[in-house]
Amino acid sequence: MASVHESLYFNPMMTNGVVHANVFGIKDWVTPYKIAVLVLLNEMGRTGEGAVSLLERRKLNQLLLPLLQGPDITLSKLYKLIEESCPQLANSVQIRIKLMAEGELKDMEQFFDDLSDSFSGTEPEVHKTSVVGLFLRHMILAYSKLSFSQVFKLYTALQQYFQNGEKKTVEDTDMELTSREEGERKMEKEELDVSVREEEVSCSGPLSQKQAEFFLSQQASLLKNDETKALTPASLQKELNNLLKFNPDFAEAHYLSYLNNLRVQDVFSSTHSLLHYFDRLILTGAESKSNGEEGYGRSLRYAALNLAALHCRFGHYQQAELALQEAIRIAQESNDHVCLQHCLSWLYVLGQKRSDSYVLLEHSVKKAVHFGLPRAFAGKTANKLMDALKDSDLLHWKHSLSELIDISIAQKTAIWRLYGRSTMALQQAQMLLSMNSLESVNSGVQQNNTESFAVALCHLAELHAEQGCFAAAAEVLKHLKERFPPNTQHAQLWMLCDQKIQFDRAMNDGKYHLADSLVTGITALNGIEGVYRKAVVLQAQNQMSEAHKLLQKLLTYCQKLKNTEMVISVLLSVAELYWRSSSPTIAMPVLLQALALSKEYRLQYLASETVLNLAFAQLILGIPEQALTLLHMAIEPILADGAILDKGRAMFLVAKCQVASAASYDPPKKAEALEAAIENLNEAKNYFAKVDCKERIRDVVYFQARLYHTLGKTQERNRCAMLFRQLHQELPSHGVPLINHL
């Protein structure tokens, strides 16, 4: 029987007293670190309730689970953790381990014999079915199966473990004496890191099955919820390679390797790990056990689906479509509606990325309509869409699916912004940020580093920037950069948000060269957005022909993709280009097309902005009375939910229309209309000042100076004229007539 125990538990190729097992043939084995934990448990049982305070007892209980489940750590680190909870007990544990390591082999034998007494008596110290009781029984059973040679090797490893711990303790003491302040700062930094540390894993050697499962689940949870607290990509891959070296068929390790490679955008390694994961899942029969004969086919179709998602993430849309078609084929053969609905969502993503994939999406949407699945771009009203989301939210809350709840709230934030209701979008974003997670995450990690959290924060930053609160937007972006460092998977969200805010500020300030330099970064993160911003810069620089060519290409491309929001924005830019080229009559059909699309898809804010542009076109055509009538229809949503810049443009346009309409009035009524226009100009100037839009402030004060001159108010005219001169010298002038600029 000794040979059997040798193969399962110990062999001559041991390191640190633990076995290099090929597979996880057992749940646990004895290591020097676990002996130290057993000593801690024994001391806790021997110490009376009066000797340890209630607070210290609570801290020790909280410490036990990570010690039992986690990988082996150094003895000095173990001493430090115990000392933080109960200094008195740490001293007792240190003395017991020292006596055992510096004594004889029979001391360790006697220690394991005494462990069985913990379960004896009418009121035992430890219950057999408790977490601690199961751990003690596993250790006693594993130790009792060891041969004498294995026991001797274990004792030798314990002595070495103790000596290494003593050396480390002495080194730390010397370092603290020579540089006390520096040592304290280092200790504080170590205390903050509650996740599995790199030096802890590296000292542990091969992990047992329980330790490996805990390590993988902890790292996967950290990658999902708080990537900054997980091991670095290189360190994590090193540990995974070590796990796979001793157990190549450990499917979960391959999947974590896949997630880790995604962090560094390694397409080859991530594909390799993903395929190995599903290969091992099929070979080990894990799926068949839970799903019967269906397990094999289920693994195949979800393998194809995950492969499609992987290719889509790296921009390989043709390969993604082929893999997705394979997943759909297998799912249809198996009648798996859940897998088909997952495929539908990825078809929608591919439909946004590639124009020729949209035909395939349209066939699938018919199935979604059959099941009553809502879509924002189907032109549904906000109340109907929110009712549909409410029904799914009820299921999420009922089953405490916190991740889906977060995603739903983030979706509502985006939908309200799409509909042009910034107040509701702000409310939803704040709700998500203030909501406590329902899902318990290991290592004290809060579920606030998910994609939903990043999306909500980006919306929050953009909403603050739109209202001229650039300091608040900068604080939100700073928080985003801390939560999602540049090498993390969701960092592109805040990168794009930051670039767009900087671009808008540069355009408002008239710094077109700076805005042009930001276009490259925006294009790298979002090609469509980058091309649109490039056209806006060209238009501002009076390069009309180049801007028109770019906008026409973008319009054709977005119409193929059915990107309605961008199509409307491009149409508005094309219309502006026409009237700035003194062709307002050509702009009218373009604006009417944009208005029809806005009304069809219930995009209220874009509809209001289109009406604003229509009113401006009518002003240019010499019908200011009709322009004022249109403005009364559009100005309310803009003042309620619009950006500060749009509010200023609306009030400026109202003033222009009032002045143009007053031309035919009698002198008293004309003077009254001009006074009202000046009040509106003051309001517009305040709006423009909030976003530091000096070019538009220059236009406003020029207009005010002309009105004050007409009214005979010389002092006010001179003040506005002086301010205009200062701004005119500071800003470049492109020779565009004031009446042709909205």
XYZ file of C-alpha atoms in Angstrom:
742
model
C 0.000 0.000 0.000
C 2.982 2.287 0.534
C 3.543 2.531 -3.224
C -0.040 3.746 -3.711
C 0.406 6.416 -1.091
C 3.737 7.408 -2.647
C 2.106 7.995 -6.026
C -0.850 9.941 -4.662
C 0.707 12.037 -1.937
C 4.502 12.144 -1.923
C 7.288 11.115 -4.280
C 11.058 11.680 -4.390
C 10.551 14.775 -6.623
C 8.935 16.802 -3.831
C 9.481 20.548 -3.371
C 8.821 22.213 -0.011
C 7.319 18.982 1.229
C 4.418 18.858 -1.225
C 3.669 16.461 -4.037
C 4.023 17.179 -7.739
C 0.796 15.434 -8.664
C -0.219 14.860 -12.254
C -3.900 15.222 -11.463
C -5.833 16.343 -8.401
C -6.233 12.833 -7.070
C -7.014 14.074 -3.567
C -8.723 17.050 -2.035
C -5.833 18.083 0.243
C -2.420 17.151 1.518
C -0.269 18.149 4.462
C 2.266 20.955 4.010
C 4.381 22.898 6.519
C 2.105 25.911 6.068
C -0.962 23.819 6.914
C 0.765 22.504 10.005
C 1.225 26.147 11.074
C -2.501 26.767 10.474
C -3.311 23.659 12.520
C -1.188 25.063 15.348
C -3.180 28.312 15.151
C -6.486 26.399 15.353
C -5.204 24.338 18.268
C -4.109 27.463 20.150
C -7.468 29.128 19.519
C -9.195 26.108 21.077
C -6.865 26.045 24.089
C -7.135 29.781 24.775
C -9.993 30.622 27.090
C -12.701 33.121 26.215
C -11.436 35.593 28.809
C -7.881 35.631 27.425
C -8.979 36.862 23.982
C -11.335 39.807 23.576
C -14.513 39.560 21.521
C -13.107 41.915 18.859
C -9.908 39.839 18.550
C -11.940 36.631 18.328
C -14.032 38.157 15.540
C -10.917 39.219 13.603
C -9.444 35.728 13.962
C -12.632 34.123 12.670
C -12.593 36.423 9.647
C -8.947 35.522 9.037
C -9.478 31.761 9.136
C -11.352 31.246 5.856
C -8.689 32.887 3.617
C -6.015 30.920 5.477
C -7.835 27.608 4.970
C -8.757 28.166 1.334
C -5.885 30.242 0.025
C -2.453 29.146 -1.207
C 0.458 28.570 1.145
C 2.201 31.707 2.390
C 5.494 32.327 4.156
C 5.699 31.880 7.910
C 6.631 35.527 8.477
C 3.559 36.649 6.551
C 1.404 34.254 8.593
C 2.826 35.674 11.848
C 2.055 39.198 10.660
C -1.556 38.341 9.781
C -2.160 36.683 13.157
C -0.460 39.541 15.014
C -2.769 42.079 13.366
C -5.748 40.168 14.771
C -4.407 39.007 18.141
C -0.767 39.709 19.194
C -0.991 37.386 22.216
C -2.035 34.407 20.100
C 0.646 35.156 17.496
C 3.293 34.818 20.191
C 1.871 31.471 21.365
C 1.750 30.117 17.775
C 5.351 31.200 17.186
C 6.538 29.413 20.334
C 4.655 26.184 19.482
C 6.032 26.039 15.932
C 9.544 26.779 17.189
C 9.391 23.990 19.761
C 8.114 21.544 17.147
C 10.666 22.508 14.482
C 13.651 22.589 16.845
C 12.571 19.459 18.713
C 12.237 15.941 17.361
C 10.010 14.079 14.912
C 7.985 12.621 17.766
C 6.817 16.150 18.672
C 5.063 16.452 15.299
C 3.641 12.926 15.721
C 2.312 13.840 19.153
C 0.780 17.055 17.784
C -1.289 15.170 15.177
C -2.335 12.583 17.789
C -3.639 15.384 20.022
C -5.659 16.966 17.175
C -8.240 14.169 17.404
C -9.110 15.321 20.939
C -10.754 18.434 19.452
C -13.753 16.279 18.464
C -14.076 14.374 21.759
C -16.356 15.126 24.682
C -20.026 16.057 24.983
C -19.280 19.642 23.909
C -16.337 19.379 21.493
C -14.218 22.401 20.601
C -14.880 21.824 16.891
C -17.885 20.315 15.148
C -17.014 17.621 12.613
C -19.163 19.146 9.844
C -17.968 22.728 10.254
C -15.422 24.317 7.908
C -12.674 24.033 10.520
C -13.778 20.511 11.444
C -13.621 19.313 7.836
C -10.177 20.862 7.439
C -8.902 19.120 10.603
C -10.321 15.765 9.509
C -8.770 16.086 6.027
C -5.363 16.859 7.536
C -5.558 14.039 10.089
C -6.607 11.570 7.381
C -3.901 12.732 4.954
C -1.223 12.524 7.674
C -2.310 9.073 8.821
C -1.867 7.713 5.264
C 1.756 8.834 5.004
C 4.560 6.299 5.154
C 7.487 6.836 7.541
C 9.737 8.207 4.787
C 7.053 10.702 3.803
C 6.593 11.786 7.428
C 10.339 12.355 7.710
C 10.361 14.434 4.513
C 7.417 16.450 5.815
C 9.246 17.130 9.091
C 12.380 18.181 7.200
C 10.263 20.531 5.109
C 8.719 21.947 8.313
C 12.187 22.678 9.711
C 13.192 24.415 6.481
C 9.917 26.369 6.461
C 10.582 27.539 10.025
C 14.195 28.531 9.299
C 13.159 30.544 6.231
C 10.503 32.274 8.299
C 12.983 33.143 11.028
C 15.434 34.591 8.492
C 12.690 36.697 6.964
C 11.622 37.952 10.395
C 15.198 38.969 11.268
C 15.626 40.756 7.938
C 12.377 42.653 8.441
C 13.425 43.656 11.956
C 16.811 44.956 10.767
C 15.175 46.879 7.955
C 12.716 48.438 10.382
C 15.519 49.519 12.715
C 17.587 51.092 9.918
C 14.674 52.766 8.117
C 11.619 52.767 10.329
C 9.537 55.233 8.357
C 10.201 53.519 5.043
C 9.335 50.163 6.564
C 6.034 51.492 7.915
C 5.040 52.778 4.503
C 5.875 49.418 2.953
C 3.828 47.598 5.584
C 0.839 49.866 4.982
C 1.040 49.130 1.277
C 1.123 45.372 1.949
C -1.829 45.585 4.314
C -3.973 47.273 1.694
C -3.478 44.419 -0.773
C -5.934 41.779 0.417
C -5.860 39.735 -2.778
C -3.475 36.849 -3.408
C 0.021 38.333 -3.500
C 2.642 37.212 -5.983
C 5.196 36.193 -3.355
C 2.550 34.179 -1.516
C 1.692 32.119 -4.585
C 5.289 31.619 -5.625
C 6.279 30.087 -2.287
C 3.456 27.593 -2.249
C 4.574 25.103 -4.878
C 1.840 22.955 -6.483
C -1.620 23.741 -5.146
C -4.124 21.220 -3.891
C -7.485 20.959 -5.617
C -9.219 23.186 -3.089
C -6.448 25.770 -3.184
C -6.422 25.766 -6.981
C -10.198 26.181 -7.162
C -10.110 29.030 -4.639
C -7.218 30.717 -6.453
C -8.975 30.496 -9.823
C -12.350 31.687 -8.517
C -10.739 34.584 -6.660
C -8.702 35.755 -9.645
C -11.664 35.365 -12.012
C -13.811 37.422 -9.644
C -11.133 40.111 -9.442
C -10.752 40.236 -13.224
C -14.497 40.697 -13.514
C -15.099 43.169 -10.679
C -11.811 44.880 -9.797
C -9.022 44.146 -12.231
C -6.553 46.425 -10.445
C -6.486 44.079 -7.419
C -5.817 40.934 -9.447
C -2.310 39.638 -10.128
C -0.469 41.308 -12.967
C -0.930 39.566 -16.337
C 2.634 38.161 -16.307
C 2.418 36.891 -12.705
C -1.008 35.366 -13.189
C 0.075 33.605 -16.381
C 3.135 32.246 -14.580
C 0.961 30.713 -11.864
C -1.497 29.316 -14.408
C 1.335 27.722 -16.350
C 2.520 26.172 -13.084
C -0.989 24.796 -12.446
C -1.279 23.400 -15.966
C 2.179 21.851 -15.711
C 0.935 19.507 -12.993
C -2.594 19.138 -14.361
C -2.852 19.875 -18.123
C -6.542 18.839 -18.175
C -7.641 21.475 -15.636
C -10.246 23.195 -17.867
C -10.932 26.144 -15.547
C -7.242 27.120 -15.574
C -7.337 27.292 -19.377
C -10.379 29.575 -19.225
C -8.716 31.919 -16.723
C -5.682 31.951 -19.003
C -8.036 33.006 -21.813
C -9.372 35.899 -19.689
C -5.848 36.898 -18.692
C -4.635 36.992 -22.298
C -7.589 39.188 -23.216
C -6.245 41.785 -20.775
C -3.087 42.225 -22.844
C -4.874 41.863 -26.217
C -2.946 38.671 -27.084
C -5.152 37.194 -29.793
C -3.067 34.059 -30.409
C -2.723 32.986 -26.760
C -6.329 33.826 -25.901
C -7.636 31.765 -28.846
C -5.299 28.916 -27.902
C -6.497 28.924 -24.262
C -10.182 29.160 -25.220
C -9.970 26.157 -27.550
C -8.072 24.173 -24.910
C -10.746 25.009 -22.341
C -13.561 23.496 -24.409
C -11.376 20.554 -25.476
C -10.658 19.717 -21.825
C -14.293 20.288 -20.874
C -15.355 17.647 -23.390
C -12.511 15.244 -22.519
C -13.144 15.350 -18.778
C -16.870 14.793 -19.259
C -17.735 17.703 -16.965
C -20.499 18.867 -19.253
C -21.933 15.396 -19.784
C -22.322 14.872 -16.044
C -24.511 17.930 -15.666
C -26.294 17.830 -19.002
C -26.482 14.121 -19.841
C -25.877 13.172 -23.444
C -26.447 16.784 -24.474
C -23.206 17.939 -22.785
C -20.923 17.255 -25.772
C -23.019 19.298 -28.234
C -23.530 22.088 -25.713
C -19.778 22.528 -25.333
C -19.331 22.685 -29.096
C -21.926 25.389 -29.721
C -20.801 27.545 -26.805
C -17.209 27.086 -27.926
C -18.153 28.481 -31.343
C -20.108 31.310 -29.703
C -17.188 32.293 -27.457
C -14.818 32.100 -30.410
C -17.096 34.483 -32.332
C -17.088 36.916 -29.399
C -13.293 36.701 -29.226
C -12.832 37.445 -32.940
C -15.343 40.302 -32.729
C -13.439 41.841 -29.850
C -10.210 41.840 -31.856
C -11.915 43.208 -34.963
C -11.852 39.985 -37.008
C -15.455 40.356 -38.128
C -15.381 37.873 -41.002
C -13.996 35.091 -38.784
C -16.494 36.098 -36.086
C -19.381 35.751 -38.507
C -18.221 32.286 -39.612
C -17.917 31.102 -36.002
C -21.308 32.606 -35.176
C -22.965 30.835 -38.086
C -21.478 27.563 -36.825
C -22.840 28.243 -33.325
C -26.290 29.019 -34.773
C -26.273 25.840 -36.836
C -25.420 23.604 -33.863
C -27.873 25.455 -31.577
C -30.684 25.027 -34.103
C -29.952 21.315 -34.382
C -30.122 21.040 -30.583
C -33.151 23.387 -30.296
C -31.241 25.550 -27.783
C -33.175 28.842 -27.665
C -30.923 30.317 -24.970
C -27.839 29.899 -27.135
C -29.736 31.296 -30.121
C -30.653 34.434 -28.186
C -26.986 34.894 -27.250
C -26.174 34.541 -30.931
C -28.805 37.173 -31.709
C -27.110 39.719 -29.462
C -23.761 39.096 -31.137
C -25.399 39.351 -34.542
C -26.539 42.823 -33.533
C -22.967 43.733 -32.569
C -21.690 42.415 -35.893
C -24.462 44.330 -37.653
C -23.010 47.532 -36.205
C -19.454 46.601 -37.170
C -19.996 45.283 -40.697
C -22.534 46.466 -43.215
C -22.832 43.090 -44.989
C -23.791 41.340 -41.727
C -26.982 43.351 -41.385
C -28.933 41.087 -43.756
C -28.294 38.156 -41.417
C -29.407 40.288 -38.466
C -32.716 41.229 -40.094
C -33.680 37.550 -40.382
C -32.893 37.050 -36.705
C -34.796 40.150 -35.594
C -37.993 38.556 -36.925
C -37.452 35.843 -34.324
C -36.869 38.489 -31.650
C -40.107 40.245 -32.632
C -41.871 36.884 -32.348
C -40.663 36.612 -28.745
C -41.507 40.288 -28.081
C -37.943 41.464 -27.494
C -37.782 45.308 -27.406
C -35.306 47.430 -29.395
C -34.660 51.144 -28.901
C -33.946 51.715 -32.586
C -37.277 50.184 -33.607
C -38.885 53.568 -32.951
C -40.733 52.570 -29.779
C -41.839 55.291 -27.390
C -39.901 55.684 -24.152
C -42.769 54.462 -21.951
C -43.231 51.230 -23.961
C -39.523 50.499 -23.966
C -39.176 51.190 -20.239
C -42.172 48.949 -19.525
C -40.466 46.129 -21.405
C -37.255 46.688 -19.430
C -39.265 46.803 -16.209
C -40.559 43.288 -16.802
C -37.020 41.946 -17.138
C -35.914 43.994 -14.108
C -38.539 42.254 -11.985
C -36.895 38.915 -12.750
C -33.434 40.335 -12.060
C -34.441 41.693 -8.658
C -36.420 38.566 -7.797
C -33.379 36.341 -8.317
C -30.836 38.941 -7.064
C -28.986 38.992 -10.389
C -26.928 42.048 -9.491
C -24.817 42.030 -12.647
C -27.904 42.072 -14.874
C -29.440 44.794 -12.696
C -26.346 46.952 -13.225
C -26.439 46.321 -16.978
C -30.140 47.209 -17.115
C -29.593 50.522 -15.308
C -26.656 51.356 -17.577
C -28.861 50.592 -20.585
C -31.566 52.908 -19.267
C -28.977 55.651 -18.843
C -27.917 55.274 -22.482
C -31.543 55.065 -23.693
C -32.572 58.245 -21.872
C -29.606 60.060 -23.420
C -30.598 58.685 -26.807
C -34.092 60.087 -26.311
C -32.585 63.407 -25.209
C -33.686 63.307 -21.550
C -30.481 64.272 -19.759
C -32.165 64.644 -16.348
C -33.477 61.084 -16.443
C -30.122 59.819 -17.715
C -28.379 61.578 -14.832
C -30.808 60.031 -12.356
C -30.214 56.510 -13.691
C -26.424 56.946 -13.633
C -26.541 58.206 -10.033
C -28.779 55.276 -9.077
C -26.255 52.782 -10.397
C -23.330 54.485 -8.672
C -25.100 54.707 -5.311
C -26.559 51.188 -5.399
C -24.827 48.649 -3.188
C -23.989 45.367 -4.850
C -26.233 42.413 -4.065
C -23.486 39.968 -4.965
C -20.873 39.145 -2.353
C -17.418 39.444 -3.878
C -14.332 37.857 -2.344
C -11.469 39.819 -0.800
C -13.644 42.777 0.119
C -14.034 43.829 -3.505
C -17.077 45.923 -4.323
C -18.789 45.290 -7.639
C -17.957 48.717 -9.025
C -15.338 47.954 -11.642
C -17.628 46.355 -14.182
C -18.373 47.648 -17.664
C -21.766 48.969 -16.481
C -20.048 51.087 -13.842
C -17.606 52.459 -16.440
C -20.437 53.275 -18.868
C -22.411 55.096 -16.154
C -19.375 57.133 -15.121
C -18.635 58.071 -18.740
C -22.219 59.271 -19.185
C -21.872 61.228 -15.966
C -18.668 62.912 -17.168
C -20.233 63.837 -20.520
C -23.402 65.173 -18.876
C -21.351 67.397 -16.554
C -19.214 68.620 -19.450
C -22.352 69.478 -21.455
C -23.508 71.676 -18.581
C -20.172 73.460 -18.379
C -19.080 71.716 -15.163
C -15.641 70.814 -16.524
C -14.029 70.534 -13.072
C -16.621 67.938 -12.019
C -16.177 66.092 -15.338
C -12.403 66.069 -14.770
C -12.907 64.568 -11.302
C -15.110 61.823 -12.729
C -12.519 61.071 -15.422
C -9.760 61.025 -12.805
C -11.759 58.473 -10.825
C -12.288 56.438 -14.007
C -8.541 56.404 -14.704
C -7.879 55.108 -11.188
C -10.586 52.458 -11.412
C -9.734 51.381 -14.946
C -6.001 51.822 -15.679
C -5.027 52.092 -19.375
C -4.128 48.397 -19.653
C -7.549 47.175 -18.434
C -10.278 45.964 -20.753
C -12.779 48.796 -20.147
C -10.256 51.638 -20.348
C -11.235 52.460 -23.947
C -14.594 53.745 -22.693
C -13.141 56.586 -20.635
C -10.388 57.214 -23.193
C -12.995 57.976 -25.853
C -15.062 60.027 -23.403
C -11.992 62.079 -22.406
C -11.002 62.708 -26.027
C -14.525 63.844 -26.974
C -14.724 66.273 -24.040
C -11.309 67.730 -24.902
C -12.367 68.040 -28.552
C -15.557 69.922 -27.666
C -13.662 72.296 -25.382
C -11.064 72.985 -28.079
C -13.801 73.713 -30.638
C -15.631 76.006 -28.217
C -12.398 77.889 -27.568
C -11.692 78.298 -31.289
C -8.515 76.178 -31.082
C -9.144 74.185 -34.235
C -5.539 73.018 -34.558
C -5.799 71.396 -31.124
C -9.156 69.821 -32.003
C -7.635 68.462 -35.228
C -4.836 66.787 -33.270
C -7.428 65.025 -31.068
C -9.223 63.534 -34.092
C -6.525 60.867 -34.497
C -7.088 59.539 -30.985
C -10.871 59.538 -31.385
C -10.605 57.695 -34.722
C -8.420 55.000 -33.140
C -11.126 54.349 -30.529
C -14.221 54.884 -32.703
C -13.791 55.213 -36.456
C -17.237 56.676 -37.225
C -16.989 59.270 -34.457
C -13.480 60.200 -35.588
C -14.502 60.793 -39.223
C -17.467 62.921 -38.108
C -15.266 65.063 -35.851
C -12.747 65.498 -38.672
C -15.521 66.852 -40.906
C -16.606 69.253 -38.147
C -13.044 70.621 -37.882
C -12.744 71.039 -41.655
C -16.064 72.862 -41.718
C -14.958 75.201 -38.923
C -11.768 75.942 -40.884
C -13.869 76.874 -43.978
C -12.586 73.867 -45.961
C -16.078 73.267 -47.283
C -15.365 70.975 -50.237
C -13.232 68.572 -48.155
C -15.819 68.562 -45.365
C -18.641 67.893 -47.847
C -16.842 64.895 -49.402
C -16.144 63.415 -45.976
C -19.712 63.921 -44.761
C -21.200 62.333 -47.880
C -19.032 59.224 -47.478
C -19.899 59.003 -43.801
C -23.609 59.463 -44.536
C -23.621 56.590 -47.035
C -21.741 54.321 -44.616
C -23.991 55.121 -41.626
C -27.128 54.578 -43.714
C -25.845 51.092 -44.584
C -25.245 50.361 -40.919
C -28.580 51.992 -39.997
C -26.829 54.111 -37.381
C -29.768 56.508 -37.120
C -28.327 58.852 -34.496
C -25.156 59.484 -36.516
C -27.142 59.787 -39.780
C -29.170 62.657 -38.273
C -26.026 64.363 -36.925
C -24.364 64.123 -40.345
C -27.470 65.531 -42.074
C -27.449 68.515 -39.704
C -23.754 69.140 -40.479
C -24.447 68.922 -44.229
C -27.291 71.447 -43.869
C -25.033 73.825 -41.940
C -22.435 73.469 -44.680
C -25.029 74.465 -47.288
C -26.217 77.652 -45.589
C -22.676 78.681 -44.728
C -22.086 78.398 -48.469
C -25.075 80.749 -49.029
C -27.347 77.933 -50.239
C -30.140 77.787 -47.631
C -32.716 76.483 -50.098
C -30.646 73.329 -50.650
C -30.405 72.848 -46.887
C -34.181 72.701 -46.379
C -34.784 69.176 -47.871
C -31.806 67.840 -45.889
C -33.226 69.257 -42.650
C -36.679 67.864 -43.390
C -35.129 64.422 -43.934
C -33.358 64.690 -40.560
C -36.608 65.805 -38.896
C -38.511 62.836 -40.371
C -35.922 60.394 -39.035
C -35.935 62.045 -35.593
C -39.717 61.836 -35.367
C -39.795 58.248 -36.629
C -37.346 57.016 -34.009
C -38.695 59.263 -31.223
C -35.355 61.049 -30.779
C -36.826 64.136 -29.182
C -33.654 66.087 -28.580
C -32.325 65.583 -32.103
C -35.779 66.566 -33.403
C -35.615 69.805 -31.378
C -32.143 70.545 -32.684
C -33.356 69.920 -36.247
C -36.257 72.336 -35.729
C -33.742 74.870 -34.427
C -31.798 74.515 -37.671
C -35.000 74.804 -39.722
C -35.844 78.042 -37.928
C -32.382 79.379 -38.710
C -32.801 78.446 -42.380
C -36.115 80.333 -42.454
C -34.416 83.346 -40.883
C -31.817 83.322 -43.659
C -34.615 83.051 -46.255
C -36.213 86.219 -44.825
C -39.236 84.827 -42.964
C -38.350 85.520 -39.278
C -41.990 85.364 -38.085
C -42.288 81.695 -39.117
C -38.853 81.073 -37.628
C -40.078 82.407 -34.259
C -43.130 80.151 -34.422
C -40.892 77.134 -35.005
C -38.588 78.193 -32.173
C -41.451 78.174 -29.671
C -41.973 74.487 -30.596
C -38.323 73.473 -30.158
C -36.926 75.672 -27.416
C -38.653 74.052 -24.436
C -36.928 70.613 -24.694
C -33.597 72.339 -25.368
C -33.861 74.590 -22.289
C -35.075 71.643 -20.170
C -32.605 68.916 -21.166
C -30.168 70.461 -23.629
C -26.485 71.160 -23.355
C -25.417 74.633 -22.256
C -24.026 75.398 -25.722
C -27.335 74.479 -27.386
C -29.251 76.623 -24.918
C -27.042 79.579 -25.809
C -27.494 78.958 -29.551
C -31.275 78.794 -29.091
C -31.451 82.093 -27.169
C -29.093 83.761 -29.672
C -31.353 82.643 -32.520
C -34.450 83.939 -30.715
C -32.755 87.334 -30.406
C -31.851 87.344 -34.118
C -35.432 86.502 -35.083
C -36.795 89.216 -32.777
C -34.520 91.830 -34.346
C -35.397 90.710 -37.880
C -39.137 90.758 -37.083
C -38.919 94.244 -35.526
C -37.785 95.806 -38.798
C -41.382 96.489 -39.838
C -42.600 97.651 -36.401
C -43.360 101.250 -35.440
C -40.622 102.961 -33.314
C -42.064 102.344 -29.790
C -42.810 98.679 -30.469
C -39.479 98.274 -32.247
C -37.585 99.658 -29.257
C -39.451 97.263 -26.969
C -38.588 94.300 -29.248
C -34.913 95.321 -29.330
C -34.821 95.554 -25.518
C -36.259 92.028 -25.319
C -33.641 90.863 -27.825
C -30.868 92.381 -25.685
C -32.173 90.456 -22.644
C -32.097 87.223 -24.633
C -28.576 88.056 -25.830
C -27.456 88.516 -22.215
C -28.872 85.089 -21.389
C -27.133 83.557 -24.418
C -23.856 85.227 -23.424
C -24.111 83.715 -19.912
C -24.636 80.262 -21.412
C -21.649 80.645 -23.753
C -19.471 81.899 -20.894
C -20.164 78.707 -18.896
C -18.575 76.586 -21.642
C -15.885 79.201 -22.399
C -17.067 79.612 -25.998
C -15.271 82.874 -26.796
C -16.081 82.853 -30.508
C -19.833 82.890 -29.856
C -19.447 85.479 -27.074
C -17.705 87.686 -29.625
C -20.703 87.342 -31.953
C -23.135 88.139 -29.133
C -21.344 91.309 -27.963
C -21.043 92.492 -31.590
C -24.796 92.064 -31.995
C -25.442 93.812 -28.668
C -23.230 96.756 -29.662
C -25.263 97.214 -32.850
C -28.549 97.098 -30.917
C -27.342 99.538 -28.259
C -26.247 101.886 -31.040
C -29.713 101.699 -32.606
C -31.302 102.469 -29.230
C -28.890 105.363 -28.653
C -27.253 103.844 -25.538
C -23.714 105.035 -26.121
C -22.131 103.847 -22.855
C -23.414 100.290 -23.201
C -22.477 100.293 -26.895
C -18.902 101.333 -26.113
C -18.575 98.663 -23.430
C -19.716 95.922 -25.825
C -17.544 97.307 -28.611
C -14.460 97.225 -26.394
C -15.163 93.624 -25.368
C -15.709 92.691 -29.014
C -12.382 94.252 -29.989
C -10.514 92.313 -27.294
C -12.044 89.000 -28.382
C -11.612 89.789 -32.086
C -7.879 90.385 -31.609
C -7.548 87.176 -29.592
C -9.547 84.920 -31.940
C -9.035 84.265 -35.668
C -11.689 85.485 -38.063
C -12.700 83.289 -40.982
C -14.796 85.856 -42.796
C -18.142 84.103 -42.238
C -21.076 86.565 -42.091
C -22.723 86.622 -38.671
C -26.169 85.914 -40.089
C -24.923 82.634 -41.613
C -23.621 81.183 -38.349
C -25.940 79.379 -35.916
